[in-house]
Short mmCIF file of C-alpha atoms and ligand atoms in Angstrom, two decimals:
data_model
loop_
_atom_site.label_atom_id
_atom_site.label_comp_id
_atom_site.label_asym_id
_atom_site.label_seq_id
_atom_site.Cartn_x
_atom_site.Cartn_y
_atom_site.Cartn_z
CA MET A 15 28.72 -12.36 -4.61
CA ALA A 16 27.53 -12.07 -1.05
CA ARG A 17 25.84 -14.31 1.48
CA ILE A 18 22.63 -12.52 2.44
CA SER A 19 19.77 -13.49 4.75
CA ILE A 20 16.42 -11.81 4.65
CA ILE A 21 14.62 -11.64 7.99
CA GLY A 22 10.89 -11.58 7.27
CA GLY A 23 11.72 -13.29 3.98
CA ALA A 24 8.19 -14.52 3.26
CA GLY A 25 6.58 -11.05 3.48
CA TYR A 26 5.83 -8.72 0.58
CA VAL A 27 9.13 -6.83 0.78
CA GLY A 28 11.34 -9.61 2.15
CA LEU A 29 10.26 -12.16 -0.43
CA ALA A 30 10.76 -9.77 -3.33
CA TYR A 31 14.27 -9.02 -2.02
CA ALA A 32 15.14 -12.65 -1.36
CA ALA A 33 14.14 -13.66 -4.89
CA ALA A 34 15.73 -10.64 -6.59
CA LEU A 35 19.05 -10.85 -4.75
CA ALA A 36 19.30 -14.58 -5.53
CA ASP A 37 18.58 -13.75 -9.17
CA LEU A 38 21.47 -11.30 -9.10
CA GLY A 39 23.77 -14.13 -8.08
CA HIS A 40 23.87 -13.84 -4.29
CA GLU A 41 23.45 -16.77 -1.90
CA VAL A 42 20.21 -15.99 -0.10
CA TRP A 43 18.29 -17.38 2.83
CA GLY A 44 14.74 -16.18 3.27
CA LEU A 45 14.01 -16.55 6.97
CA ASP A 46 10.48 -16.21 8.27
CA LEU A 47 8.59 -17.41 11.33
CA ASP A 48 5.55 -18.25 9.22
CA ASP A 49 6.10 -21.98 8.83
CA ALA A 50 3.29 -22.50 6.31
CA LYS A 51 4.67 -19.81 3.99
CA VAL A 52 8.23 -21.12 4.34
CA GLN A 53 7.10 -24.64 3.45
CA ALA A 54 5.09 -23.39 0.49
CA LEU A 55 8.05 -21.34 -0.74
CA SER A 56 10.49 -24.22 -0.33
CA ALA A 57 8.12 -26.30 -2.47
CA GLY A 58 8.12 -23.58 -5.13
CA HIS A 59 4.73 -21.99 -4.39
CA CYS A 60 4.55 -18.23 -4.08
CA PRO A 61 2.16 -17.37 -1.23
CA ILE A 62 1.44 -13.83 -2.42
CA TYR A 63 0.14 -12.37 -5.65
CA GLU A 64 2.88 -10.21 -7.13
CA PRO A 65 3.54 -10.10 -10.89
CA GLY A 66 6.82 -11.77 -11.89
CA LEU A 67 7.69 -12.93 -8.39
CA ALA A 68 6.71 -16.61 -8.75
CA GLU A 69 9.04 -17.00 -11.76
CA LEU A 70 11.91 -15.37 -9.88
CA ILE A 71 11.40 -17.69 -6.91
CA GLN A 72 11.34 -20.75 -9.16
CA ARG A 73 14.59 -19.63 -10.76
CA GLY A 74 16.24 -19.03 -7.42
CA LEU A 75 15.20 -22.41 -6.06
CA SER A 76 16.39 -24.23 -9.16
CA THR A 77 19.85 -22.63 -9.02
CA GLY A 78 20.07 -23.50 -5.32
CA ARG A 79 20.93 -19.87 -4.51
CA LEU A 80 17.57 -19.21 -2.86
CA ARG A 81 16.51 -21.17 0.20
CA PHE A 82 13.90 -20.67 2.89
CA THR A 83 13.96 -21.50 6.58
CA THR A 84 12.35 -20.74 9.91
CA ASP A 85 15.64 -21.36 11.72
CA TYR A 86 17.81 -18.40 12.70
CA GLY A 87 20.62 -20.86 13.41
CA GLN A 88 20.60 -21.80 9.74
CA ALA A 89 20.19 -18.35 8.20
CA VAL A 90 22.33 -16.05 10.35
CA PRO A 91 25.76 -17.63 10.94
CA GLY A 92 28.07 -16.77 8.07
CA ALA A 93 25.76 -14.12 6.62
CA GLU A 94 27.57 -10.97 5.49
CA PHE A 95 24.33 -8.99 5.27
CA LEU A 96 21.05 -9.38 7.13
CA PHE A 97 18.11 -7.52 5.62
CA LEU A 98 15.52 -6.76 8.28
CA CYS A 99 12.15 -6.82 6.49
CA VAL A 100 9.64 -7.62 9.25
CA GLY A 101 6.39 -5.68 9.51
CA THR A 102 5.93 -2.41 11.40
CA PRO A 103 2.13 -2.09 11.63
CA SER A 104 0.37 0.64 13.61
CA ASP A 105 -0.07 0.11 17.31
CA GLU A 106 -3.27 1.22 19.03
CA GLN A 107 -2.18 4.86 19.22
CA GLY A 108 -0.89 4.93 15.63
CA ARG A 109 2.82 4.66 16.42
CA ALA A 110 4.86 2.03 14.58
CA ASP A 111 4.63 -1.24 16.50
CA LEU A 112 8.27 -2.19 16.93
CA SER A 113 7.64 -5.56 18.57
CA TYR A 114 8.46 -7.60 15.42
CA VAL A 115 11.66 -5.65 14.91
CA VAL A 116 12.72 -6.08 18.53
CA GLU A 117 11.90 -9.81 18.49
CA ALA A 118 13.68 -10.45 15.22
CA THR A 119 16.74 -8.42 16.25
CA LYS A 120 17.06 -10.32 19.53
CA SER A 121 16.71 -13.64 17.71
CA LEU A 122 19.31 -12.87 15.09
CA ALA A 123 21.70 -11.27 17.58
CA ARG A 124 22.21 -14.60 19.34
CA HIS A 125 23.45 -16.21 16.12
CA LEU A 126 25.79 -13.50 14.89
CA ASP A 127 29.35 -14.58 14.21
CA GLY A 128 32.23 -12.76 12.55
CA HIS A 129 31.25 -9.40 11.04
CA THR A 130 27.69 -8.75 9.87
CA ILE A 131 25.96 -5.71 8.38
CA LEU A 132 22.34 -5.37 9.42
CA VAL A 133 20.30 -3.49 6.83
CA ASN A 134 17.10 -1.90 8.18
CA LYS A 135 14.69 -2.22 5.30
CA SER A 136 11.52 -2.17 7.37
CA THR A 137 10.00 1.30 7.66
CA LEU A 138 11.25 2.32 11.09
CA PRO A 139 10.72 5.48 13.11
CA VAL A 140 13.47 8.01 13.56
CA GLY A 141 16.07 6.71 15.98
CA SER A 142 15.61 3.03 15.14
CA VAL A 143 19.18 2.45 13.98
CA THR A 144 20.23 3.38 17.51
CA LEU A 145 17.53 1.11 18.94
CA VAL A 146 18.69 -1.86 16.84
CA GLU A 147 22.37 -1.20 17.67
CA GLY A 148 21.46 -1.21 21.37
CA LEU A 149 19.65 -4.53 21.05
CA LEU A 150 22.59 -6.10 19.23
CA MET A 151 24.95 -4.83 21.89
CA ARG A 152 22.87 -6.48 24.60
CA HIS A 153 22.07 -9.77 22.87
CA ALA A 154 25.04 -10.62 20.64
CA GLU A 155 27.92 -12.72 21.93
CA PRO A 156 30.93 -10.69 23.04
CA GLY A 157 33.55 -10.40 20.30
CA VAL A 158 31.24 -10.39 17.28
CA THR A 159 31.15 -7.20 15.25
CA TYR A 160 28.32 -5.62 13.34
CA ALA A 161 27.11 -2.38 11.80
CA VAL A 162 23.57 -1.15 11.21
CA VAL A 163 22.56 0.76 8.09
CA SER A 164 19.15 2.31 7.45
CA ASN A 165 18.07 1.50 3.91
CA PRO A 166 14.36 2.28 3.57
CA GLU A 167 12.40 0.64 0.79
CA PHE A 168 10.24 2.40 -1.79
CA LEU A 169 8.90 -0.49 -3.89
CA ARG A 170 5.19 -0.62 -4.67
CA GLU A 171 3.16 -3.77 -4.37
CA GLY A 172 1.95 -4.77 -7.81
CA SER A 173 5.26 -3.75 -9.41
CA ALA A 174 7.59 -4.82 -6.60
CA VAL A 175 10.09 -6.74 -8.70
CA HIS A 176 10.42 -3.98 -11.28
CA ASP A 177 10.62 -1.22 -8.65
CA LEU A 178 13.21 -3.10 -6.67
CA MET A 179 15.46 -3.58 -9.71
CA HIS A 180 14.89 -0.03 -11.02
CA PRO A 181 14.75 2.22 -7.97
CA ASP A 182 14.56 6.00 -8.43
CA ARG A 183 17.15 6.23 -5.67
CA VAL A 184 18.78 4.15 -2.95
CA VAL A 185 18.87 5.78 0.48
CA LEU A 186 21.54 4.74 2.97
CA GLY A 187 21.98 6.10 6.46
CA GLY A 188 24.70 4.86 8.75
CA SER A 189 27.55 6.00 10.89
CA ASN A 190 29.93 3.26 9.71
CA ALA A 191 31.21 4.47 6.32
CA ASP A 192 32.66 1.09 5.39
CA ALA A 193 29.32 -0.67 6.02
CA VAL A 194 27.45 2.00 4.04
CA GLN A 195 29.91 1.54 1.17
CA ARG A 196 29.42 -2.23 1.19
CA VAL A 197 25.63 -1.91 1.10
CA ALA A 198 25.99 0.63 -1.73
CA GLU A 199 28.00 -1.96 -3.69
CA LEU A 200 25.08 -4.40 -3.46
CA TYR A 201 23.00 -1.86 -5.38
CA ALA A 202 25.67 -0.79 -7.86
CA SER A 203 24.19 -2.79 -10.75
CA PHE A 204 20.88 -0.90 -10.48
CA GLY A 205 22.56 2.31 -11.63
CA ALA A 206 20.36 4.43 -9.36
CA PRO A 207 21.48 7.58 -7.54
CA ILE A 208 22.57 6.72 -4.02
CA VAL A 209 21.72 9.17 -1.24
CA VAL A 210 24.11 8.68 1.66
CA THR A 211 23.10 10.43 4.83
CA ASP A 212 22.84 10.04 8.59
CA PRO A 213 20.49 7.34 9.95
CA ARG A 214 17.80 9.74 11.20
CA SER A 215 17.57 11.56 7.88
CA ALA A 216 17.37 8.22 6.05
CA GLU A 217 14.54 7.11 8.33
CA LEU A 218 12.74 10.40 7.79
CA ILE A 219 13.14 10.26 4.00
CA LYS A 220 10.90 7.21 3.95
CA TYR A 221 8.16 8.74 6.09
CA ALA A 222 8.36 12.08 4.32
CA SER A 223 8.09 10.36 0.91
CA ASN A 224 4.99 8.42 1.85
CA ALA A 225 3.40 11.39 3.58
CA PHE A 226 4.01 13.55 0.51
CA LEU A 227 2.45 11.01 -1.86
CA ALA A 228 -0.50 10.53 0.49
CA ALA A 229 -0.85 14.32 0.67
CA LYS A 230 -1.12 14.52 -3.12
CA ILE A 231 -3.95 11.99 -3.07
CA SER A 232 -5.82 13.72 -0.26
CA PHE A 233 -5.22 17.09 -1.88
CA ILE A 234 -6.81 16.08 -5.18
CA ASN A 235 -9.65 14.39 -3.32
CA GLU A 236 -10.35 17.63 -1.48
CA ILE A 237 -10.36 19.41 -4.86
CA ALA A 238 -12.70 16.67 -6.15
CA LEU A 239 -15.20 17.43 -3.41
CA ILE A 240 -14.92 21.15 -4.18
CA CYS A 241 -15.58 20.31 -7.86
CA GLU A 242 -18.72 18.44 -6.90
CA GLN A 243 -19.99 21.47 -4.98
CA LEU A 244 -19.02 24.13 -7.50
CA GLY A 245 -19.61 22.20 -10.70
CA GLY A 246 -16.16 21.47 -12.14
CA ASP A 247 -14.61 18.18 -13.18
CA VAL A 248 -11.60 17.06 -11.21
CA ALA A 249 -10.23 15.11 -14.20
CA SER A 250 -9.84 18.35 -16.15
CA VAL A 251 -8.48 20.14 -13.12
CA THR A 252 -5.93 17.36 -12.67
CA SER A 253 -4.80 17.57 -16.29
CA GLY A 254 -4.53 21.31 -15.96
CA ILE A 255 -2.46 21.34 -12.82
CA GLY A 256 -0.52 18.14 -13.55
CA LEU A 257 1.12 19.70 -16.60
CA ASP A 258 2.81 22.19 -14.32
CA GLN A 259 6.23 20.63 -13.87
CA ARG A 260 6.45 21.95 -10.34
CA ILE A 261 3.38 19.87 -9.48
CA GLY A 262 3.47 16.80 -11.75
CA ARG A 263 0.61 14.51 -12.70
CA ALA A 264 1.56 11.44 -10.62
CA PHE A 265 -0.56 10.56 -7.58
CA LEU A 266 -3.23 13.09 -8.47
CA ASN A 267 -6.01 10.56 -9.00
CA ALA A 268 -9.24 11.46 -7.29
CA GLY A 269 -11.22 8.55 -5.92
CA VAL A 270 -11.90 6.50 -2.84
CA GLY A 271 -8.47 7.29 -1.46
CA PHE A 272 -5.36 5.41 -0.46
CA GLY A 273 -5.07 2.22 1.54
CA GLY A 274 -2.58 -0.58 1.88
CA SER A 275 0.04 -1.51 4.38
CA CYS A 276 2.13 1.66 4.04
CA PHE A 277 0.54 5.08 3.46
CA PRO A 278 -2.06 4.98 6.26
CA LYS A 279 0.23 3.53 8.89
CA ASP A 280 3.24 5.61 7.89
CA VAL A 281 1.32 8.89 7.92
CA ARG A 282 -0.10 7.91 11.33
CA ALA A 283 3.37 7.01 12.60
CA LEU A 284 4.85 10.31 11.38
CA THR A 285 1.98 12.19 12.98
CA MET A 286 2.72 10.45 16.27
CA MET A 287 6.48 11.00 15.95
CA ALA A 288 5.81 14.71 15.48
CA ARG A 289 3.37 14.74 18.40
CA ASP A 290 5.80 12.87 20.65
CA ALA A 291 8.35 15.53 19.76
CA GLY A 292 5.93 18.29 20.77
CA LEU A 293 4.67 19.22 17.30
CA ASP A 294 1.05 18.86 16.25
CA SER A 295 0.97 18.43 12.50
CA SER A 296 -2.38 19.64 11.23
CA LEU A 297 -1.32 18.82 7.66
CA LEU A 298 -0.65 15.15 8.42
CA THR A 299 -3.89 14.88 10.38
CA ALA A 300 -5.83 16.37 7.47
CA ILE A 301 -4.34 13.85 5.02
CA LEU A 302 -5.81 11.02 7.07
CA ASP A 303 -9.14 12.77 7.76
CA ILE A 304 -9.77 13.45 4.08
CA ASN A 305 -8.81 9.89 3.20
CA ARG A 306 -11.26 8.43 5.72
CA ARG A 307 -13.98 10.68 4.40
CA MET A 308 -13.49 9.60 0.77
CA ARG A 309 -14.46 6.05 1.57
CA LEU A 310 -17.83 7.20 2.80
CA VAL A 311 -18.38 9.52 -0.16
CA VAL A 312 -19.19 6.40 -2.19
CA VAL A 313 -21.79 5.32 0.35
CA GLU A 314 -23.29 8.83 0.40
CA LYS A 315 -23.60 8.72 -3.39
CA LEU A 316 -25.40 5.39 -3.16
CA GLU A 317 -27.78 6.79 -0.53
CA ASN A 318 -28.42 9.94 -2.57
CA SER A 319 -29.29 7.82 -5.54
CA LEU A 320 -31.08 4.80 -4.01
CA GLY A 321 -32.35 6.19 -0.71
CA ASP A 322 -32.32 3.81 2.26
CA LEU A 323 -29.81 1.07 1.47
CA ARG A 324 -31.45 -1.57 3.65
CA GLY A 325 -32.11 -4.64 1.51
CA ARG A 326 -30.56 -2.99 -1.55
CA SER A 327 -28.14 -5.13 -3.50
CA ILE A 328 -24.74 -3.49 -3.99
CA THR A 329 -21.79 -5.05 -5.82
CA LEU A 330 -18.22 -3.87 -5.30
CA LEU A 331 -15.71 -4.38 -8.09
CA GLY A 332 -12.38 -4.65 -6.33
CA LEU A 333 -11.27 -5.53 -2.85
CA ALA A 334 -7.45 -5.30 -2.94
CA PHE A 335 -6.19 -1.86 -1.93
CA LYS A 336 -4.90 -1.38 -5.47
CA PRO A 337 -4.60 -3.41 -8.68
CA ASP A 338 -2.06 -6.21 -9.17
CA THR A 339 -1.86 -7.20 -5.54
CA ASP A 340 -3.86 -9.42 -3.22
CA ASP A 341 -3.08 -7.15 -0.26
CA VAL A 342 -6.23 -6.02 1.55
CA ARG A 343 -4.57 -4.24 4.47
CA GLU A 344 -6.52 -1.00 5.11
CA ALA A 345 -8.18 -1.39 1.69
CA PRO A 346 -10.90 1.21 1.03
CA ALA A 347 -13.24 -1.63 -0.01
CA ILE A 348 -13.18 -3.02 3.53
CA ASP A 349 -14.50 0.22 5.04
CA ILE A 350 -17.06 0.53 2.26
CA VAL A 351 -18.33 -3.01 2.87
CA ASP A 352 -18.44 -2.31 6.63
CA ALA A 353 -20.53 0.81 6.01
CA LEU A 354 -22.89 -1.03 3.65
CA VAL A 355 -23.28 -3.96 6.04
CA ALA A 356 -24.06 -1.49 8.85
CA ARG A 357 -26.84 -0.12 6.62
CA GLU A 358 -28.12 -3.68 6.06
CA ALA A 359 -27.45 -3.63 2.33
CA ARG A 360 -26.93 -6.94 0.53
CA VAL A 361 -23.30 -6.88 -0.54
CA ARG A 362 -21.33 -8.83 -3.10
CA VAL A 363 -17.63 -8.33 -3.71
CA SER A 364 -15.61 -9.30 -6.76
CA ASP A 365 -11.81 -9.29 -7.01
CA PRO A 366 -9.38 -11.23 -9.23
CA ALA A 367 -6.85 -12.01 -6.47
CA ALA A 368 -7.81 -10.95 -2.96
CA LEU A 369 -11.09 -12.63 -2.03
CA GLU A 370 -9.52 -15.44 -0.02
CA HIS A 371 -8.15 -12.89 2.46
CA VAL A 372 -11.63 -11.86 3.64
CA GLU A 373 -13.31 -15.26 3.75
CA GLY A 374 -15.44 -15.38 6.90
CA ARG A 375 -14.90 -11.70 7.68
CA TRP A 376 -18.52 -10.64 7.14
CA ASN A 377 -21.76 -12.52 7.63
CA GLY A 378 -23.77 -12.68 4.44
CA VAL A 379 -21.36 -10.80 2.18
CA GLU A 380 -20.90 -12.87 -0.97
CA LEU A 381 -17.44 -13.17 -2.54
CA ILE A 382 -17.69 -13.86 -6.26
CA GLU A 383 -14.67 -13.59 -8.52
CA ASP A 384 -16.53 -13.15 -11.81
CA PRO A 385 -17.68 -9.50 -12.00
CA TYR A 386 -20.73 -10.20 -14.16
CA ALA A 387 -21.91 -12.93 -11.78
CA ALA A 388 -21.24 -10.63 -8.83
CA ALA A 389 -23.36 -7.90 -10.46
CA MET A 390 -26.32 -10.24 -11.05
CA GLY A 391 -29.46 -8.55 -9.69
CA ALA A 392 -27.51 -5.59 -8.22
CA ASP A 393 -29.17 -2.22 -7.72
CA ALA A 394 -25.77 -0.56 -7.98
CA VAL A 395 -22.21 -1.47 -8.86
CA VAL A 396 -19.28 0.38 -7.30
CA LEU A 397 -15.83 0.31 -8.88
CA VAL A 398 -13.38 0.40 -5.97
CA THR A 399 -10.12 -1.03 -7.35
CA ASP A 400 -9.07 -0.20 -10.90
CA TRP A 401 -7.85 -3.64 -11.94
CA ASN A 402 -7.31 -3.86 -15.73
CA GLN A 403 -10.05 -6.50 -15.83
CA TYR A 404 -12.50 -3.84 -14.69
CA ARG A 405 -11.08 -1.08 -16.88
CA VAL A 406 -12.01 -3.14 -19.94
CA ILE A 407 -15.23 -4.56 -18.54
CA ASP A 408 -18.18 -4.82 -20.93
CA LEU A 409 -20.49 -2.24 -19.36
CA THR A 410 -23.46 -3.38 -21.43
CA LYS A 411 -23.04 -6.97 -20.24
CA LEU A 412 -22.64 -5.65 -16.68
CA ALA A 413 -25.79 -3.54 -17.01
CA ASN A 414 -27.68 -6.54 -18.36
CA SER A 415 -26.81 -8.56 -15.23
CA MET A 416 -28.03 -5.81 -12.93
CA ARG A 417 -31.49 -5.09 -11.62
CA GLY A 418 -30.82 -1.37 -11.20
CA ASP A 419 -28.70 0.98 -13.27
CA VAL A 420 -26.38 2.84 -10.88
CA LEU A 421 -22.63 2.78 -11.53
CA VAL A 422 -20.49 4.50 -8.90
CA ASP A 423 -17.01 4.99 -10.31
CA GLY A 424 -14.73 5.23 -7.30
CA ARG A 425 -11.62 5.50 -9.47
CA ARG A 426 -12.71 7.71 -12.33
CA VAL A 427 -12.11 4.95 -14.87
CA PHE A 428 -15.22 5.33 -17.03
CA SER A 429 -16.77 8.37 -18.66
CA PRO A 430 -20.40 9.32 -18.14
CA ALA A 431 -20.88 8.81 -21.90
CA GLN A 432 -19.58 5.23 -21.73
CA ALA A 433 -21.89 4.49 -18.85
CA ALA A 434 -24.85 6.13 -20.58
CA ALA A 435 -24.21 4.10 -23.75
CA ALA A 436 -24.60 0.96 -21.62
CA GLY A 437 -27.78 2.31 -20.06
CA LEU A 438 -26.12 3.03 -16.72
CA THR A 439 -26.49 6.07 -14.50
CA TYR A 440 -22.99 7.34 -13.80
CA LEU A 441 -21.88 8.70 -10.45
CA GLY A 442 -18.26 9.75 -10.48
CA ILE A 443 -16.06 11.35 -7.85
CA GLY A 444 -15.25 15.00 -8.37
CA HIS A 445 -17.54 15.16 -11.31
CA SER A 446 -20.58 17.27 -12.08
CA SER A 447 -22.38 15.02 -14.51
CA GLU A 448 -26.00 15.35 -15.41
CA THR A 449 -26.76 12.85 -12.65
CA VAL A 450 -24.82 14.59 -9.90
CA SER A 451 -26.20 18.04 -10.51
CA PRO A 452 -23.83 20.88 -9.72
CA ARG A 453 -25.10 22.60 -6.65
CA ALA A 454 -22.89 25.64 -6.97
CA PHE A 455 -25.52 28.19 -7.69
CA ASP A 456 -27.97 26.74 -5.19
CA LEU A 457 -25.59 27.69 -2.43
CA ALA A 458 -26.95 30.88 -1.02
CA SER A 459 -23.73 32.35 0.22
CA TYR A 460 -21.80 31.48 -2.91
CA GLY A 461 -24.56 32.88 -5.10
CA ALA A 462 -24.63 36.07 -3.04
CA TYR A 463 -20.89 36.43 -3.43
CA LEU A 464 -21.14 36.10 -7.20
CA SER A 465 -24.03 38.51 -7.56
CA MET A 466 -22.29 41.07 -5.37
CA ALA A 467 -19.29 40.88 -7.68
CA ALA A 468 -21.55 41.48 -10.70
CA ASP A 469 -23.12 44.66 -9.22
P1 LIG B 197 4.66 -8.38 5.71
O1 LIG B 197 3.76 -8.44 6.88
O2 LIG B 197 4.15 -8.80 4.37
O3 LIG B 197 5.95 -9.25 6.00
C1 LIG B 197 6.59 -9.31 7.23
C2 LIG B 197 7.09 -10.75 7.41
O4 LIG B 197 7.88 -10.78 8.60
C3 LIG B 197 5.97 -11.77 7.61
O5 LIG B 197 6.08 -12.81 6.65
C4 LIG B 197 6.18 -12.27 9.04
O6 LIG B 197 5.86 -13.64 9.20
C5 LIG B 197 7.66 -12.03 9.23
N1 LIG B 197 8.09 -11.93 10.64
C6 LIG B 197 7.46 -11.30 11.65
N2 LIG B 197 8.19 -11.41 12.80
C7 LIG B 197 9.30 -12.12 12.46
C8 LIG B 197 10.44 -12.55 13.19
N3 LIG B 197 10.57 -12.26 14.48
N4 LIG B 197 11.38 -13.25 12.55
C9 LIG B 197 11.23 -13.55 11.22
N5 LIG B 197 10.18 -13.18 10.48
C10 LIG B 197 9.22 -12.46 11.10
O7 LIG B 197 5.20 -6.88 5.65
P2 LIG B 197 5.70 -6.09 4.35
O8 LIG B 197 4.53 -5.49 3.65
O9 LIG B 197 6.66 -6.91 3.58
O10 LIG B 197 6.46 -4.87 5.06
C11 LIG B 197 7.66 -5.07 5.74
C12 LIG B 197 8.27 -3.71 6.05
O11 LIG B 197 8.59 -3.04 4.82
C13 LIG B 197 7.32 -2.78 6.80
O12 LIG B 197 8.05 -2.00 7.70
C14 LIG B 197 6.74 -1.92 5.70
O13 LIG B 197 6.33 -0.67 6.16
C15 LIG B 197 7.94 -1.78 4.77
N6 LIG B 197 7.57 -1.53 3.38
C16 LIG B 197 6.57 -2.22 2.81
C17 LIG B 197 6.25 -1.99 1.48
C18 LIG B 197 5.11 -2.73 0.82
O14 LIG B 197 4.72 -2.33 -0.27
N7 LIG B 197 4.58 -3.78 1.43
C19 LIG B 197 6.98 -1.05 0.74
C20 LIG B 197 8.02 -0.36 1.36
C21 LIG B 197 8.31 -0.61 2.67
#
């Protein structure tokens, strides 16, 4: 068993790793500069909402194999592996902000002793292994030895513990074969395929994976908008194309688009990497443009149905960027609330886990956990995050709380028939229901094209 320290050990990725590696029998320090989180964790409280994680932390603390600290001097000396898990948010231009990585690397470098393997788990732009090696060379004491391995992470918030223990693959990129082999051994018990490559390819695998998944979402959203214009139903289109094994069904869910701490920033960062290298990627730019647009599609539907939104009462079901997490970073709901507030609508937001993260963010927006209470007196309800609680919501009870009858389904969870049975007017995305009338044959040019073909 190894002695491992996780740098950024109170964050979403770092904490999941700290707890999981301790559970697998390793001696683990979770190091983080966030004193409040470290204290909470040391006292057995999990500061983030992530299914299964609190239990894992409790187990690690009780065995004594999992400990938390803010002190590099405690966590780094004697560590065989250091997992770098600090954040890499977007900077103002959309590049990955490397300041946390640089700061953390300098701090840990000063405490290195013996031989340490630094594992880059943060999502880092191409060339970062070289950057980190350079920092270690400048800031570590002479005589200590180290190796840096890129090991990008693919876990999803909401199923982080499961994903971490059952990865589809482990990607390792490093020039020191012995270090790569030792990191591979840490993952041996997962039984996953291990892709060993050079550091730059490893770094690119992460960005390319996220960009591809984001592209699938934006692609199906573009098809959804085409369905609305021409009169199809994107759910059927998705089933039809998803059965093609070359395409696959996963990540083809039309709706308000992707958010979170990864897809938006990683697609932006890859776009900027390409641009910095002299390539303008119109595909990557389009992924982001379509995604931005989808958030406003919901607001357009509300305006089409209710007219001027000033003074109208709108309730959002869901704030977190996806179910089973309390993470609100770049959540679609935030942009939707911003747009509604700008139109002077009266907004209420319900969410089972994330409300505390937006307390004080907007003037006059009410945060109410109970969805039925949040819908009280609403002209329209918008489903933004498909939490299970909302999937099984009693639509009749919801309708009875409301003043109006509009249900905007931003995640295609309900059917128009279900909504109608509850007395609600259904507005889906990518759907030509009786309430969003297909405009296909009103379009002069399209109509002309069809009639020409018939002649
Ligand atoms: P996060 O913001 O939740 O966690 C980062 C942690 O690092 C914070 O707790 C912060 O206090 C700590 N930190 C910052 N500077 C530090 C320093 N100098 N020393 C010690 N601790 C420091 O971020 P996250 O969501 O866990 O993401 C971390 C990295 O993993 C990012 O690069 C992200 O792109 C990548 N990633 C995230 C996910 C995900 O689902 N969240 C999935 C795959 C990859």
